[in-house]
Amino acid sequence: MNQTCYLCGSQKNKTLFVENGIPIVRCLNCSHAFSTYEQDEHYEGYWDDETGYDLDWWDVAHRDIYKDFIGKFLSAPKGKILDVGCGLGFFVKTIGTIRPGWEAVGYEISEKAVKFAREKNGLKQVFPGIVQDSGLPKESFDIITLWDVIEHIPKPHSLIQYLFGLLKPGGFLFVQTPNFPVQLFKANLKVALKGMQEGGHYLEAKDHINDYTEKTLGLLAEQCGFSSVEFSILKPIASVSGVSGPKAKLGVFLKKAFYYGTLMLWYLTFKQVNLNLTLFALLRKK
C-alpha cells in the first residue's frame, strides 16, 4: 500500500474515502490526493477486453467533445499534434477528418488498441509502446494531448517532462482528468444514498491512482517546467457508463444540463469556480 505523495514526497496524509478496502488519501503537506493502491507504472490491461470494444462509447459518445476541442484549439490551418494514450485512435481520426491540414500522431501502450486503430480506423500514424521510448524529435509538436491518461500513472513526472521537451516553444500540453473535489462529493453522495456496493463506480481507486485539483495539477506543471496553466470547459461525453435504455437518455440529458450549469457558473465567477466533473487544462510552454 503506497502512502508516499509523489508530488512532494511526504508520507503524512489524511484518509478521504475508502473504496472497497482501498483508502484514498490527501497529502497534509501539498494537498495532493491519491489512491494507496499500488498499480504498475505502465499498466497495459485497459484494452484487454476480448469481447469487443464499446464503440458507442469510444466513438459516438466522444464526437462532441472532440469537435469542441478542435473548434477551440485547432484554429490554425495546419500544425502538428500528438495524442498520447490514444486508445483506439478516434481522436486522431477526427482531426484527420475535420482538420486535414494538421498532422496527427498517436501513441498507445496497448498493442491490441493500436491494432484496432491501424486496421479498423486506417491510422498508420498510430504507434505502439511507451512514448518516452519513441525517439520523436524534440520541439516538433504544437500541441500534445492526454485524454484520461494522467490519473492512471503513479509517477508521471518523467512522462510530463518528456512531453515538455517534444513541444515547440509556445505550444501546450492538454490534460483531461477527473475534477477530484467534485468527484469526491459525488462518491460520498452515492455512498450516503445506497451504501458502498461491490463493483460500484466511485473514485476508481484501482485505476485512478492520482486525483487532481486545479491547484495540484498546477503544481505538477510547475515542477515539469511549464510556464502557466489555463483551464477550460468542454462538452461532456454523450453517454453514461453502465446505463442503458431510457435511463441512459435521461442520464445524458442530466449530464448536459450539469455541463451548461457549470459553464455558466464558471463564467459568472470569472473562471474562479469550476464545478465541472472534468478538468481540462492547458499547460503552456514559453
Short mmCIF file of C-alpha atoms in Angstrom, two decimals:
data_model
loop_
_atom_site.label_atom_id
_atom_site.label_comp_id
_atom_site.label_asym_id
_atom_site.label_seq_id
_atom_site.Cartn_x
_atom_site.Cartn_y
_atom_site.Cartn_z
CA MET A 1 0.00 0.00 0.00
CA ASN A 2 1.52 3.31 -1.13
CA GLN A 3 1.50 6.13 1.43
CA THR A 4 4.01 8.49 -0.25
CA CYS A 5 2.84 11.59 -2.15
CA TYR A 6 4.69 11.66 -5.48
CA LEU A 7 4.32 15.45 -5.78
CA CYS A 8 6.21 16.36 -2.61
CA GLY A 9 7.49 13.10 -1.10
CA SER A 10 5.60 13.47 2.18
CA GLN A 11 4.17 10.40 3.91
CA LYS A 12 1.80 12.39 6.11
CA ASN A 13 -1.76 12.16 4.86
CA LYS A 14 -5.41 12.01 5.79
CA THR A 15 -7.92 9.42 4.55
CA LEU A 16 -10.70 10.99 2.48
CA PHE A 17 -12.56 7.94 1.16
CA VAL A 18 -12.30 4.16 1.39
CA GLU A 19 -13.40 2.30 -1.74
CA ASN A 20 -13.86 -1.42 -1.20
CA GLY A 21 -10.99 -1.51 1.27
CA ILE A 22 -8.67 0.85 -0.64
CA PRO A 23 -8.01 4.20 1.11
CA ILE A 24 -7.82 7.37 -0.96
CA VAL A 25 -5.81 9.97 0.95
CA ARG A 26 -4.84 13.65 0.83
CA CYS A 27 -1.27 14.74 1.46
CA LEU A 28 -1.10 17.02 4.51
CA ASN A 29 1.88 18.88 3.02
CA CYS A 30 0.84 19.81 -0.55
CA SER A 31 -2.84 18.67 -0.52
CA HIS A 32 -2.47 16.23 -3.44
CA ALA A 33 -4.96 13.34 -3.28
CA PHE A 34 -4.08 9.82 -4.36
CA SER A 35 -5.08 6.19 -4.09
CA THR A 36 -2.93 3.96 -1.87
CA TYR A 37 -3.37 1.07 -4.34
CA GLU A 38 -0.05 0.09 -5.92
CA GLN A 39 -0.60 -0.01 -9.68
CA ASP A 40 2.06 -0.82 -12.30
CA GLU A 41 3.69 2.30 -13.77
CA HIS A 42 2.93 1.16 -17.33
CA TYR A 43 -0.26 -0.87 -16.94
CA GLU A 44 -1.42 -2.35 -20.26
CA GLY A 45 -4.69 -4.00 -19.25
CA TYR A 46 -7.19 -1.26 -20.10
CA TRP A 47 -7.76 -2.58 -23.62
CA ASP A 48 -7.69 -6.32 -22.94
CA ASP A 49 -11.44 -6.94 -23.32
CA GLU A 50 -11.66 -9.83 -25.77
CA THR A 51 -15.44 -9.43 -26.20
CA GLY A 52 -15.02 -6.31 -28.32
CA TYR A 53 -14.90 -2.59 -27.70
CA ASP A 54 -17.91 -0.43 -26.90
CA LEU A 55 -17.80 1.78 -29.98
CA ASP A 56 -20.93 3.68 -28.95
CA TRP A 57 -18.82 4.94 -26.02
CA TRP A 58 -15.37 5.30 -27.59
CA ASP A 59 -16.56 6.71 -30.91
CA VAL A 60 -20.12 8.08 -30.96
CA ALA A 61 -20.24 9.43 -27.39
CA HIS A 62 -16.89 11.22 -27.77
CA ARG A 63 -17.66 13.02 -31.04
CA ASP A 64 -19.00 16.22 -29.44
CA ILE A 65 -16.10 16.65 -27.04
CA TYR A 66 -13.52 16.03 -29.78
CA LYS A 67 -15.22 18.52 -32.11
CA ASP A 68 -15.39 21.05 -29.28
CA PHE A 69 -11.64 20.67 -28.68
CA ILE A 70 -10.84 21.02 -32.39
CA GLY A 71 -13.05 24.10 -32.72
CA LYS A 72 -11.43 25.79 -29.71
CA PHE A 73 -7.76 24.89 -30.14
CA LEU A 74 -7.07 23.87 -33.74
CA SER A 75 -7.99 27.15 -35.41
CA ALA A 76 -4.69 27.37 -37.35
CA PRO A 77 -4.85 25.89 -40.88
CA LYS A 78 -2.01 23.49 -40.15
CA GLY A 79 0.13 22.18 -37.33
CA LYS A 80 1.34 19.02 -35.65
CA ILE A 81 -0.39 17.29 -32.75
CA LEU A 82 0.50 14.20 -30.69
CA ASP A 83 -2.15 12.20 -28.82
CA VAL A 84 -0.54 10.13 -26.05
CA GLY A 85 -2.61 7.20 -24.81
CA CYS A 86 -4.68 7.46 -27.98
CA GLY A 87 -6.54 4.19 -27.40
CA LEU A 88 -8.49 3.09 -30.47
CA GLY A 89 -7.50 6.25 -32.35
CA PHE A 90 -10.84 8.04 -32.71
CA PHE A 91 -9.46 11.45 -31.70
CA VAL A 92 -6.62 11.15 -34.23
CA LYS A 93 -9.17 10.06 -36.83
CA THR A 94 -11.46 13.01 -36.07
CA ILE A 95 -8.63 15.50 -36.55
CA GLY A 96 -7.84 13.97 -39.94
CA THR A 97 -11.47 14.37 -40.97
CA ILE A 98 -12.10 17.90 -39.67
CA ARG A 99 -8.62 19.45 -39.88
CA PRO A 100 -6.78 17.62 -42.69
CA GLY A 101 -4.08 20.32 -42.66
CA TRP A 102 -2.99 19.10 -39.23
CA GLU A 103 -0.61 16.17 -38.90
CA ALA A 104 -1.92 14.00 -36.06
CA VAL A 105 0.20 11.24 -34.49
CA GLY A 106 -0.90 8.77 -31.82
CA TYR A 107 0.99 6.69 -29.24
CA GLU A 108 -0.66 3.91 -27.25
CA ILE A 109 0.86 1.36 -24.85
CA SER A 110 -1.68 -1.35 -25.72
CA GLU A 111 -0.79 -3.28 -28.87
CA LYS A 112 -4.40 -4.53 -29.11
CA ALA A 113 -5.73 -0.99 -29.22
CA VAL A 114 -3.08 0.03 -31.79
CA LYS A 115 -4.06 -2.94 -33.95
CA PHE A 116 -7.67 -1.70 -33.93
CA ALA A 117 -6.58 1.88 -34.72
CA ARG A 118 -4.49 0.71 -37.66
CA GLU A 119 -6.75 -1.98 -39.08
CA LYS A 120 -10.26 -0.65 -38.34
CA ASN A 121 -9.62 3.10 -38.34
CA GLY A 122 -6.91 3.05 -41.01
CA LEU A 123 -4.44 5.04 -38.92
CA LYS A 124 -0.89 4.19 -39.92
CA GLN A 125 0.35 7.13 -37.82
CA VAL A 126 -0.63 5.40 -34.53
CA PHE A 127 2.27 3.58 -32.88
CA PRO A 128 2.57 1.06 -30.02
CA GLY A 129 4.77 1.45 -26.96
CA ILE A 130 5.78 3.88 -24.24
CA VAL A 131 6.10 7.35 -25.75
CA GLN A 132 9.30 8.06 -23.77
CA ASP A 133 10.95 5.35 -25.89
CA SER A 134 9.62 6.73 -29.19
CA GLY A 135 12.65 8.77 -30.27
CA LEU A 136 10.37 11.55 -31.53
CA PRO A 137 12.27 14.75 -32.38
CA LYS A 138 12.38 17.44 -29.72
CA GLU A 139 10.31 20.60 -30.11
CA SER A 140 8.35 19.10 -33.02
CA PHE A 141 4.71 19.39 -31.84
CA ASP A 142 2.42 22.39 -31.48
CA ILE A 143 0.00 20.52 -29.20
CA ILE A 144 0.17 17.28 -27.20
CA THR A 145 -2.95 15.73 -25.64
CA LEU A 146 -3.50 13.40 -22.69
CA TRP A 147 -7.16 12.33 -22.69
CA ASP A 148 -7.93 10.46 -19.45
CA VAL A 149 -4.33 9.32 -19.05
CA ILE A 150 -2.59 11.16 -16.24
CA GLU A 151 -4.79 9.86 -13.42
CA HIS A 152 -3.72 6.28 -14.30
CA ILE A 153 0.02 6.93 -13.96
CA PRO A 154 1.52 6.54 -10.46
CA LYS A 155 4.59 8.74 -11.11
CA PRO A 156 4.01 10.95 -14.17
CA HIS A 157 6.96 13.37 -13.84
CA SER A 158 9.13 11.55 -16.40
CA LEU A 159 6.26 11.46 -18.90
CA ILE A 160 5.30 15.12 -18.47
CA GLN A 161 8.92 16.28 -18.66
CA TYR A 162 9.45 14.22 -21.82
CA LEU A 163 6.36 15.72 -23.42
CA PHE A 164 7.54 19.19 -22.43
CA GLY A 165 10.67 18.53 -24.49
CA LEU A 166 8.58 17.47 -27.52
CA LEU A 167 6.59 20.71 -27.54
CA LYS A 168 7.59 23.67 -29.66
CA PRO A 169 8.06 26.97 -27.78
CA GLY A 170 4.59 28.49 -27.45
CA GLY A 171 2.92 25.08 -27.61
CA PHE A 172 0.79 23.46 -24.93
CA LEU A 173 0.08 20.12 -23.31
CA PHE A 174 -3.65 19.47 -22.95
CA VAL A 175 -4.63 17.34 -19.96
CA GLN A 176 -8.11 15.92 -19.34
CA THR A 177 -8.65 14.32 -15.92
CA PRO A 178 -11.47 14.00 -13.37
CA ASN A 179 -12.09 17.07 -11.19
CA PHE A 180 -11.40 15.42 -7.83
CA PRO A 181 -13.30 17.68 -5.38
CA VAL A 182 -16.50 17.30 -7.43
CA GLN A 183 -15.94 13.56 -7.92
CA LEU A 184 -15.36 13.10 -4.17
CA PHE A 185 -18.62 14.87 -3.38
CA LYS A 186 -20.41 12.67 -5.93
CA ALA A 187 -18.86 9.48 -4.46
CA ASN A 188 -19.82 10.42 -0.90
CA LEU A 189 -23.36 11.17 -2.05
CA LYS A 190 -23.61 7.74 -3.72
CA VAL A 191 -22.47 6.01 -0.54
CA ALA A 192 -24.87 8.06 1.59
CA LEU A 193 -27.82 7.11 -0.64
CA LYS A 194 -27.03 3.46 -1.44
CA GLY A 195 -24.08 2.38 0.69
CA MET A 196 -20.77 1.02 -0.64
CA GLN A 197 -21.58 -1.59 -3.28
CA GLU A 198 -19.15 -4.20 -4.59
CA GLY A 199 -18.22 -3.31 -8.16
CA GLY A 200 -19.79 0.16 -7.91
CA HIS A 201 -18.24 3.18 -9.63
CA TYR A 202 -16.99 5.71 -7.10
CA LEU A 203 -13.45 7.07 -7.48
CA GLU A 204 -11.97 4.06 -9.35
CA ALA A 205 -9.30 3.52 -6.69
CA LYS A 206 -7.52 0.75 -8.63
CA ASP A 207 -7.40 2.72 -11.90
CA HIS A 208 -7.26 6.39 -10.88
CA ILE A 209 -4.08 6.42 -8.83
CA ASN A 210 -3.71 10.21 -8.71
CA ASP A 211 -6.66 12.54 -8.13
CA TYR A 212 -6.08 16.10 -9.28
CA THR A 213 -7.41 19.51 -8.41
CA GLU A 214 -6.63 22.73 -10.28
CA LYS A 215 -4.04 23.50 -7.59
CA THR A 216 -2.19 20.17 -7.69
CA LEU A 217 -2.26 19.96 -11.48
CA GLY A 218 -0.69 23.42 -11.49
CA LEU A 219 1.97 22.20 -9.06
CA LEU A 220 2.84 19.26 -11.33
CA ALA A 221 3.04 21.60 -14.35
CA GLU A 222 5.39 23.95 -12.50
CA GLN A 223 7.64 21.07 -11.40
CA CYS A 224 7.91 19.93 -15.04
CA GLY A 225 8.90 23.31 -16.47
CA PHE A 226 5.64 24.74 -17.81
CA SER A 227 5.25 28.50 -17.54
CA SER A 228 1.49 28.63 -16.91
CA VAL A 229 -1.70 26.59 -16.68
CA GLU A 230 -5.08 27.62 -18.08
CA PHE A 231 -8.35 25.78 -17.56
CA SER A 232 -11.23 25.37 -19.96
CA ILE A 233 -14.57 23.53 -20.01
CA LEU A 234 -15.53 21.28 -22.92
CA LYS A 235 -18.74 19.47 -23.77
CA PRO A 236 -19.31 16.21 -21.86
CA ILE A 237 -19.05 12.68 -23.23
CA ALA A 238 -22.58 11.98 -24.50
CA SER A 239 -23.08 8.73 -22.61
CA VAL A 240 -23.33 7.36 -19.07
CA SER A 241 -21.26 4.23 -18.42
CA GLY A 242 -23.12 1.17 -17.16
CA VAL A 243 -26.58 2.54 -18.02
CA SER A 244 -28.87 1.62 -20.94
CA GLY A 245 -32.37 2.28 -22.25
CA PRO A 246 -34.49 5.25 -21.07
CA LYS A 247 -32.20 5.75 -18.05
CA ALA A 248 -29.28 6.30 -20.42
CA LYS A 249 -31.15 9.05 -22.29
CA LEU A 250 -32.11 10.71 -19.02
CA GLY A 251 -28.51 10.39 -17.83
CA VAL A 252 -27.15 12.11 -20.94
CA PHE A 253 -29.75 14.88 -20.60
CA LEU A 254 -28.79 15.48 -16.96
CA LYS A 255 -25.10 15.34 -17.85
CA LYS A 256 -25.54 18.04 -20.50
CA ALA A 257 -27.69 20.17 -18.17
CA PHE A 258 -24.99 19.93 -15.49
CA TYR A 259 -22.37 20.93 -18.08
CA TYR A 260 -24.27 24.07 -19.07
CA GLY A 261 -24.85 24.92 -15.41
CA THR A 262 -21.18 24.59 -14.50
CA LEU A 263 -20.17 26.52 -17.62
CA MET A 264 -22.46 29.42 -16.67
CA LEU A 265 -21.16 29.43 -13.08
CA TRP A 266 -17.58 29.37 -14.36
CA TYR A 267 -18.14 32.47 -16.47
CA LEU A 268 -20.20 34.26 -13.79
CA THR A 269 -17.35 33.79 -11.30
CA PHE A 270 -14.74 34.94 -13.85
CA LYS A 271 -13.42 31.37 -14.17
CA GLN A 272 -12.78 31.04 -10.42
CA VAL A 273 -15.35 28.34 -9.54
CA ASN A 274 -15.06 25.15 -11.59
CA LEU A 275 -17.65 22.54 -10.56
CA ASN A 276 -17.43 20.59 -13.80
CA LEU A 277 -16.92 16.84 -13.37
CA THR A 278 -13.76 17.04 -15.50
CA LEU A 279 -10.69 19.25 -15.54
CA PHE A 280 -9.45 20.42 -18.93
CA ALA A 281 -6.02 22.01 -18.51
CA LEU A 282 -3.64 23.70 -20.96
CA LEU A 283 -0.05 23.52 -19.71
CA ARG A 284 1.80 26.17 -21.70
CA LYS A 285 5.47 26.21 -22.69
CA LYS A 286 7.20 29.54 -23.27
#
